[in-house]
PDB file of C-alpha atoms in Angstrom:
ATOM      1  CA  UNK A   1     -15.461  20.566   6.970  1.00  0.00           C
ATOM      2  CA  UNK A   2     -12.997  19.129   9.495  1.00  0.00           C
ATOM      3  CA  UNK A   3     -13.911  21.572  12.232  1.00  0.00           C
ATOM      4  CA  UNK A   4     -17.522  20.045  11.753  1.00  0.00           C
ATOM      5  CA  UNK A   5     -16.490  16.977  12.196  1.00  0.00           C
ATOM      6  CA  UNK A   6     -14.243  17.625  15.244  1.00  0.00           C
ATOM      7  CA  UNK A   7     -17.611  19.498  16.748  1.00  0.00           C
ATOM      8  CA  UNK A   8     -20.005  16.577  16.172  1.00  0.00           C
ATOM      9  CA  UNK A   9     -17.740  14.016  17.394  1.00  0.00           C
ATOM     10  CA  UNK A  10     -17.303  16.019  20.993  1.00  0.00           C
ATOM     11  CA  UNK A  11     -20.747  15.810  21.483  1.00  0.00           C
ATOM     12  CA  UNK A  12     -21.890  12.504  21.610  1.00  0.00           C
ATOM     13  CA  UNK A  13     -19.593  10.579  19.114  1.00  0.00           C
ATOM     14  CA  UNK A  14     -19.357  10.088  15.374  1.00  0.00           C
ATOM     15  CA  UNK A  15     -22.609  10.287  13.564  1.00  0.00           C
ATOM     16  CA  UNK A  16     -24.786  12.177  11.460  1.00  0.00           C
ATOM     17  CA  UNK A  17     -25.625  15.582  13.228  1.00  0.00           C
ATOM     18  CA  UNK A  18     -29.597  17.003  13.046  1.00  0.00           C
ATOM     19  CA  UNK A  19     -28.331  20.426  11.852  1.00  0.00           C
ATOM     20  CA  UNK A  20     -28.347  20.065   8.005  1.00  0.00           C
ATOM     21  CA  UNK A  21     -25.466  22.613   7.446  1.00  0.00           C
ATOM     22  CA  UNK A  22     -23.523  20.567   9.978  1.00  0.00           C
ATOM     23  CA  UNK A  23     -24.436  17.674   8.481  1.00  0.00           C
ATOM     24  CA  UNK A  24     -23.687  18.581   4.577  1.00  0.00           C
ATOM     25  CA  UNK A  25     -19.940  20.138   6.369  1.00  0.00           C
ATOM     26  CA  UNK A  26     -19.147  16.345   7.491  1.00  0.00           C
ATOM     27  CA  UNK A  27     -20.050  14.547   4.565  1.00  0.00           C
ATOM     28  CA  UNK A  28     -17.690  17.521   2.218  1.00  0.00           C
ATOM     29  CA  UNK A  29     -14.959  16.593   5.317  1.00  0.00           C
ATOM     30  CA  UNK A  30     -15.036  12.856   4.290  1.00  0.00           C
ATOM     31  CA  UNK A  31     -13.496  12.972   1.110  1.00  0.00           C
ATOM     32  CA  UNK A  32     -10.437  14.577   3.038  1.00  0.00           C
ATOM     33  CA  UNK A  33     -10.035  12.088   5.814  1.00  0.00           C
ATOM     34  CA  UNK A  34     -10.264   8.817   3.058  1.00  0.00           C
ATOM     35  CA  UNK A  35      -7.584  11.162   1.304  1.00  0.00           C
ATOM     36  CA  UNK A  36      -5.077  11.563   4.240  1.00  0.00           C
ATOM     37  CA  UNK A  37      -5.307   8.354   5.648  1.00  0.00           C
ATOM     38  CA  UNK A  38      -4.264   6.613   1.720  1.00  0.00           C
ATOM     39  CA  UNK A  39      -1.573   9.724   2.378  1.00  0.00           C
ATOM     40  CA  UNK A  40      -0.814   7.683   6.087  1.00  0.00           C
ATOM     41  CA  UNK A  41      -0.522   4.244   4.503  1.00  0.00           C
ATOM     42  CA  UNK A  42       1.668   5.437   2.075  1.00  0.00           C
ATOM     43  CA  UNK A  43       4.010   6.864   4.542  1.00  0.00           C
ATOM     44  CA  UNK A  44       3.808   3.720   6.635  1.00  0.00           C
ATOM     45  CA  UNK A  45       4.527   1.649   3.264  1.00  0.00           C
ATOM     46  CA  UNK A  46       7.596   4.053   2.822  1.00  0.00           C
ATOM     47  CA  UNK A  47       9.146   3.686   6.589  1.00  0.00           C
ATOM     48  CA  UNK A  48       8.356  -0.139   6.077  1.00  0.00           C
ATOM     49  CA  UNK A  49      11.115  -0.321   3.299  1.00  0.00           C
ATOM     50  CA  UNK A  50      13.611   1.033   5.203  1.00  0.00           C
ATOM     51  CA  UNK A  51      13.154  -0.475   8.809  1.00  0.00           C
ATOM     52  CA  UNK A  52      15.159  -3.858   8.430  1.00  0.00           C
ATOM     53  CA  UNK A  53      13.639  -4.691  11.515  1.00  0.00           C
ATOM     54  CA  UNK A  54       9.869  -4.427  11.074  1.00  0.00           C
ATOM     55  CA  UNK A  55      10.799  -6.527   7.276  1.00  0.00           C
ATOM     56  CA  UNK A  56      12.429  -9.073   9.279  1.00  0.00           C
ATOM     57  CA  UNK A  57       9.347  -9.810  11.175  1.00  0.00           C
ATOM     58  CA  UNK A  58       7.550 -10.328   8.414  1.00  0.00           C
ATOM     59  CA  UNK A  59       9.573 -12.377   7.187  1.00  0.00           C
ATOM     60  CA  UNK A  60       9.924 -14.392   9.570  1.00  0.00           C
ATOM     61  CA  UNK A  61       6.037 -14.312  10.029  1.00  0.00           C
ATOM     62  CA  UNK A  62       6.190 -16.005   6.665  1.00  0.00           C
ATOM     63  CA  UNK A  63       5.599 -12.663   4.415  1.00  0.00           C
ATOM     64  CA  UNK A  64       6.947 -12.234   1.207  1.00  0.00           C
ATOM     65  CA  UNK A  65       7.361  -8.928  -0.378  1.00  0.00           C
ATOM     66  CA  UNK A  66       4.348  -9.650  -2.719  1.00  0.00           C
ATOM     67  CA  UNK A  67       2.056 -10.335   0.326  1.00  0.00           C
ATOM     68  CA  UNK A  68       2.980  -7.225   2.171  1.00  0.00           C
ATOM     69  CA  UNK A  69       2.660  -5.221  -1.036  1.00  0.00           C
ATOM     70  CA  UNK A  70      -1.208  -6.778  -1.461  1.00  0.00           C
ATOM     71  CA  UNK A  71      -1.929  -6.515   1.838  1.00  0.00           C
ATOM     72  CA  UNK A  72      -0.592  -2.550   2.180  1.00  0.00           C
ATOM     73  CA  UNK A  73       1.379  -3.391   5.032  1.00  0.00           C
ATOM     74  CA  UNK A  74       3.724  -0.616   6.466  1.00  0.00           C
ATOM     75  CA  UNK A  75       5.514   0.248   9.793  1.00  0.00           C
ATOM     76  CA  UNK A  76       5.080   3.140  12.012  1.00  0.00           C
ATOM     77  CA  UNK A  77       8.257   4.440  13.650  1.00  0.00           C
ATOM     78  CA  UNK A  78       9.275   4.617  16.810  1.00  0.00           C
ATOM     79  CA  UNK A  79       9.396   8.414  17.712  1.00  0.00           C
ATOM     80  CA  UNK A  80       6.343   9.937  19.209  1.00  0.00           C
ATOM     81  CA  UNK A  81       6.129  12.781  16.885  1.00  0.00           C
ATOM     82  CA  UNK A  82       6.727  11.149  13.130  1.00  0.00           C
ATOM     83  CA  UNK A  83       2.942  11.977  11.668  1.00  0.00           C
ATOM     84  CA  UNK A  84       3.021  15.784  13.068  1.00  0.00           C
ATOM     85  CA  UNK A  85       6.118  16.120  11.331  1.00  0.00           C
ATOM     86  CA  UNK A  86       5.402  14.482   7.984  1.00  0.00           C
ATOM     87  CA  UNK A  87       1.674  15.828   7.810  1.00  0.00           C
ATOM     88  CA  UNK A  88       1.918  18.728   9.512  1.00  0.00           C
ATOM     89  CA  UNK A  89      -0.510  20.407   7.751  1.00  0.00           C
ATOM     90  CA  UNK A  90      -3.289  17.768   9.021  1.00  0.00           C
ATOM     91  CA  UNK A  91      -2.703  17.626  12.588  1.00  0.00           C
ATOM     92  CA  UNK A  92      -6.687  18.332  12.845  1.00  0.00           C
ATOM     93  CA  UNK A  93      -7.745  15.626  10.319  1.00  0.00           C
ATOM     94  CA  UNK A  94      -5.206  13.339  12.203  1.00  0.00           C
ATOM     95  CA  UNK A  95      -6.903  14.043  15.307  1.00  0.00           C
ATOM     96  CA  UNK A  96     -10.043  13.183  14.301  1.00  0.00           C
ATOM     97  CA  UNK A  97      -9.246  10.309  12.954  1.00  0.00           C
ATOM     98  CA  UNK A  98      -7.578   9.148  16.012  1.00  0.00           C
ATOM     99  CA  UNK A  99      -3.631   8.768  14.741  1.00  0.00           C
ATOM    100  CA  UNK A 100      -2.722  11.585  16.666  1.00  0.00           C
ATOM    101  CA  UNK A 101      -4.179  12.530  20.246  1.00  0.00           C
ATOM    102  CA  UNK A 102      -3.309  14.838  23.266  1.00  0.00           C
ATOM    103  CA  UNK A 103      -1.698  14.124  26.629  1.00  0.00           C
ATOM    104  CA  UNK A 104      -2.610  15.016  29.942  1.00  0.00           C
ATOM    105  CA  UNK A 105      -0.101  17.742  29.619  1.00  0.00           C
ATOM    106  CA  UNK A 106      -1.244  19.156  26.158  1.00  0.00           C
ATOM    107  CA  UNK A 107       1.499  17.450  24.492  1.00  0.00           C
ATOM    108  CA  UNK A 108       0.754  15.643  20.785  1.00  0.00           C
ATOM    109  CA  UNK A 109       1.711  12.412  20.247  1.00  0.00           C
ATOM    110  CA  UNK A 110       1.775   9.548  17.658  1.00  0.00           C
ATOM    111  CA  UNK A 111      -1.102   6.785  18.355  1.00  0.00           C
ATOM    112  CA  UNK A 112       1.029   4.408  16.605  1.00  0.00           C
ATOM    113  CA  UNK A 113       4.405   3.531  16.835  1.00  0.00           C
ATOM    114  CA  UNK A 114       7.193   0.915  16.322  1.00  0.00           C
ATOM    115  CA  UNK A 115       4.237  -1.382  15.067  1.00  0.00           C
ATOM    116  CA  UNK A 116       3.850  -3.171  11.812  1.00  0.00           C
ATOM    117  CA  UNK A 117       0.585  -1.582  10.785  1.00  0.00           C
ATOM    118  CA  UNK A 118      -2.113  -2.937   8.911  1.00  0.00           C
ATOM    119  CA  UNK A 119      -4.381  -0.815   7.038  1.00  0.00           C
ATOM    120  CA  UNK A 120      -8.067  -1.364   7.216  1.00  0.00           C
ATOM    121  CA  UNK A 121     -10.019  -1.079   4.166  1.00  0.00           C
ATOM    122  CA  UNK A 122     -13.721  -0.700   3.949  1.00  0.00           C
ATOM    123  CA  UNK A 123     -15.866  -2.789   0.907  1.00  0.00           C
ATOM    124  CA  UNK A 124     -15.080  -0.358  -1.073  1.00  0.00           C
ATOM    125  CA  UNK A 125     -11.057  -0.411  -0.662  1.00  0.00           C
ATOM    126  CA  UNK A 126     -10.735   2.843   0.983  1.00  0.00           C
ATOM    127  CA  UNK A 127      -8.205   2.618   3.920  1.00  0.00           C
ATOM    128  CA  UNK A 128     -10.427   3.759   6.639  1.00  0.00           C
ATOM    129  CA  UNK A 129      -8.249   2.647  10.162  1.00  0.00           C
ATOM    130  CA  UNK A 130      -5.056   0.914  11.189  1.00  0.00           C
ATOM    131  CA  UNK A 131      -3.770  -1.665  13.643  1.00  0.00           C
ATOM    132  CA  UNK A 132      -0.524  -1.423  14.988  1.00  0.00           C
ATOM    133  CA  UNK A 133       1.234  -4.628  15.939  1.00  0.00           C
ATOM    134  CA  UNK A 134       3.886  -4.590  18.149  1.00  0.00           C
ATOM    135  CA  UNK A 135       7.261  -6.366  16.919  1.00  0.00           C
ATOM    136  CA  UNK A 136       8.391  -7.317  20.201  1.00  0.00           C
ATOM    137  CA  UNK A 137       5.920  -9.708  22.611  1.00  0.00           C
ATOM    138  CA  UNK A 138       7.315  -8.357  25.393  1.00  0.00           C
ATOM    139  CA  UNK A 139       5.611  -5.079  24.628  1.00  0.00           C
ATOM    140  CA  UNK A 140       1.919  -4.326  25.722  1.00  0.00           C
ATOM    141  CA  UNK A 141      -0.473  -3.931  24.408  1.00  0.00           C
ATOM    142  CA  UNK A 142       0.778  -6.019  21.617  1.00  0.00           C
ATOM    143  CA  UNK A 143      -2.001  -4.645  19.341  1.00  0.00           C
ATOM    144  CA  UNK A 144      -3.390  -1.110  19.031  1.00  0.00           C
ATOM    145  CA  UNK A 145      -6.064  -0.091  16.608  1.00  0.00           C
ATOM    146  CA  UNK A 146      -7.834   2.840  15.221  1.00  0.00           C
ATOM    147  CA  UNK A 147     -10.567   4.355  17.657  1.00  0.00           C
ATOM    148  CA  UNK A 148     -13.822   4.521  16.354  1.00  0.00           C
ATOM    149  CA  UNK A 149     -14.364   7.593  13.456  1.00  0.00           C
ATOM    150  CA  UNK A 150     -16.272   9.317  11.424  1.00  0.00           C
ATOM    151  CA  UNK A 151     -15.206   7.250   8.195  1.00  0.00           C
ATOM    152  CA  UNK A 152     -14.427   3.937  10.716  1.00  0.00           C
ATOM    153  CA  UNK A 153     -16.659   2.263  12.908  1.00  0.00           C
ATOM    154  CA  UNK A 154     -15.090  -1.248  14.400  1.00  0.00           C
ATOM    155  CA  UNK A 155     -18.411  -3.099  14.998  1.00  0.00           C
ATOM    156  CA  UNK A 156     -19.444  -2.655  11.079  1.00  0.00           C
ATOM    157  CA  UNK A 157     -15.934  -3.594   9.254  1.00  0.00           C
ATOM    158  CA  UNK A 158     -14.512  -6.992   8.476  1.00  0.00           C
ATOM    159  CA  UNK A 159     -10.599  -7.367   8.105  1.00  0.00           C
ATOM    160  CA  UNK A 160      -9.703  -8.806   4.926  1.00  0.00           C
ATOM    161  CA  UNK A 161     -13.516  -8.627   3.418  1.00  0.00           C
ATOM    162  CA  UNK A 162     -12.049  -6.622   0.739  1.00  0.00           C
ATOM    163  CA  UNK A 163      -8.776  -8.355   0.015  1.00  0.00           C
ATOM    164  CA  UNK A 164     -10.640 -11.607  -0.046  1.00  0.00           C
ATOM    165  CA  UNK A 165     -13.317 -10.049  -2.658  1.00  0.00           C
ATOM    166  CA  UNK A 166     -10.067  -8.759  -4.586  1.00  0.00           C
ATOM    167  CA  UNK A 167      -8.769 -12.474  -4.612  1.00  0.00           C
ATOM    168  CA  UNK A 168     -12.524 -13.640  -5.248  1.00  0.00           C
ATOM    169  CA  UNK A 169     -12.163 -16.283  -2.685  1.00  0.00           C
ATOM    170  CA  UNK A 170     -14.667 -18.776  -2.841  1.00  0.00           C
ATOM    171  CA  UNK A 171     -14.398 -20.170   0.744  1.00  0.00           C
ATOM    172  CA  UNK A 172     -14.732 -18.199   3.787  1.00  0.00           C
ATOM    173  CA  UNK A 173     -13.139 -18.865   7.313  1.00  0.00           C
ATOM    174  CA  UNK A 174     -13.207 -15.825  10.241  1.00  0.00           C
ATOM    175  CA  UNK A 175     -10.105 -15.642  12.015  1.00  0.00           C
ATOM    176  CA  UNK A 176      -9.541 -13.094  14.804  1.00  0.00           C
ATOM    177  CA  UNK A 177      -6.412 -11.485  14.007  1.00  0.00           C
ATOM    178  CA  UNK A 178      -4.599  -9.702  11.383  1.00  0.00           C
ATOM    179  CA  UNK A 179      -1.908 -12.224  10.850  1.00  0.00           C
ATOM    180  CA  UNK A 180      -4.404 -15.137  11.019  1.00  0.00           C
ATOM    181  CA  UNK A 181      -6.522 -13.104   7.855  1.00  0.00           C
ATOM    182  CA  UNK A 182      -3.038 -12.739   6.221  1.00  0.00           C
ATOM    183  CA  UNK A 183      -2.455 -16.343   5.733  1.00  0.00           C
ATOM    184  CA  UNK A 184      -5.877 -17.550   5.836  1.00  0.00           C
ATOM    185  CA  UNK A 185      -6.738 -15.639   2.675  1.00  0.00           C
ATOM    186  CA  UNK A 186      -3.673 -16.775   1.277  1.00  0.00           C
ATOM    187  CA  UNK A 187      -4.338 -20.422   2.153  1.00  0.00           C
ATOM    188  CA  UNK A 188      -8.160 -20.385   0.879  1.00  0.00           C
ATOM    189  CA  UNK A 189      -7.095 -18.550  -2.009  1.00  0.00           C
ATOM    190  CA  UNK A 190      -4.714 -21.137  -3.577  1.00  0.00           C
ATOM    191  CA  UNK A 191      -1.560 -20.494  -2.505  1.00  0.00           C
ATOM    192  CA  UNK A 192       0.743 -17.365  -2.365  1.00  0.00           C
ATOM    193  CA  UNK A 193      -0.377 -14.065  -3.809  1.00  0.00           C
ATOM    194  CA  UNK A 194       0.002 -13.698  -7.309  1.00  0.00           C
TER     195      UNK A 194
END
C-alpha cells in the first residue's frame, strides 16, 4: 500500500500509476492516509488544549472555544520531533503525506511546528492537509501548508467549502486566508457558531 504510494510519487508526482497492481496498491493505501491524518488532527486538537499560548491567539483573533471546536483547529508544538514520537509507527505514511520530511543530513523532522494549524477538509469532510500559522509575525514564513499528496492536491480544494456546506450558507464570499474563511463563514452564516 504505502510503499506504492511512496514509489509512484518519486517518479513523477502523485497520480494514478499505468501498472494496474500499482495502481489498485494506492487506492487500498488511501484509506490509511485519510485515517492517520484524522489521527494528526486529533493530536493537534489535544496539544491545542494545553498550549495557553496558541489559545490565547485565538482568542485574541476573536475565537471562541465553539469556533475552534467547528473549525478542528489544533496547534503543533514546537519540538522538531513531536509526530515521530507520537506516531511512530507511521513515519512512512507521514512522509508521504508531507508532515514529516528529511534533511540534508538524513535527519527527520516535523513539517509543522509552533503553528496554530488548520485542518483541510475535502467535500467530503475528510481532513486531507494542514496549514500551519505561525503565532508570532515576526516569524517567517508566517504560513506553511501541506505539500501536494496523494489524497491532497492544492489547486483542486477550497478552504472552508465544507464547513460552509455544514453551516448551509446561502451566500458565498472567497477570502484568501484561513482566518479570513474563519470569520467570513461565521459572518455570512448569521452570527457565531451554534
Amino acid at each position: 500500500g504505502l510503499a506504492a504510494l511512496n514509489m509512484c510519487s518519486g517518479i513523477g508526482g502523485p497520480g494514478m500509476p499505468e501498472n494496474r497492481h500499482l495502481r489498485e496498491a494506492m487506492l487500498e493505501a488511501l484509506p490509511i492516509l485519510y485515517d492517520l491524518l484524522e489521527q494528526v488532527t486529533q493530536f493537534y486538537q489535544q496539544q491545542l488544549a494545553k498550549n495557553s499560548a496558541a489559545q490565547a491567539y485565538l482568542t485574541s483573533r476573536g475565537l471562541d472555544d465553539k469556533a475552534c471546536e467547528f473549525w478542528r483547529l489544533g496547534y503543533a508544538p514546537s519540538d522538531w520531533q513531536h509526530l515521530q514520537q507520537h506516531f511512530s509507527r507511521d513515519v512512512e505514511g507521514l512522509k508521504t503525506v508531507g508532515l514529516i520530511r528529511d534533511s540534508e543530513k538524513g535527519r527527520a523532522y516535523d513539517l509543522l511546528r509552533d503553528r496554530v494549524i488548520f485542518p483541510i477538509r475535502d467535500a467530503k469532510g475528510r481532513v486531507v492537509g494542514f496549514g500551519g500559522r505561525a503565532l508570532n509575525d515576526e516569524i517567517k514564513p508566517k504560513y506553511i501548508n501541506s505539500p501536494d499528496s496523494e489524497v491532497f492536491h492544492k489547486n483542486q480544494l477550497l478552504y472552508g467549502l465544507y464547513e460552509g456546506r455544514k453551516l448551509k450558507a446561502n451566500d458565498w464570499l472567497m477570502v484568501e486566508g484561513y482566518m479570513d474563511s474563519v470569520f467570513e463563514l461565521v459572518e455570512l452564516s448569521g452570527g457565531p457558531l451554534q
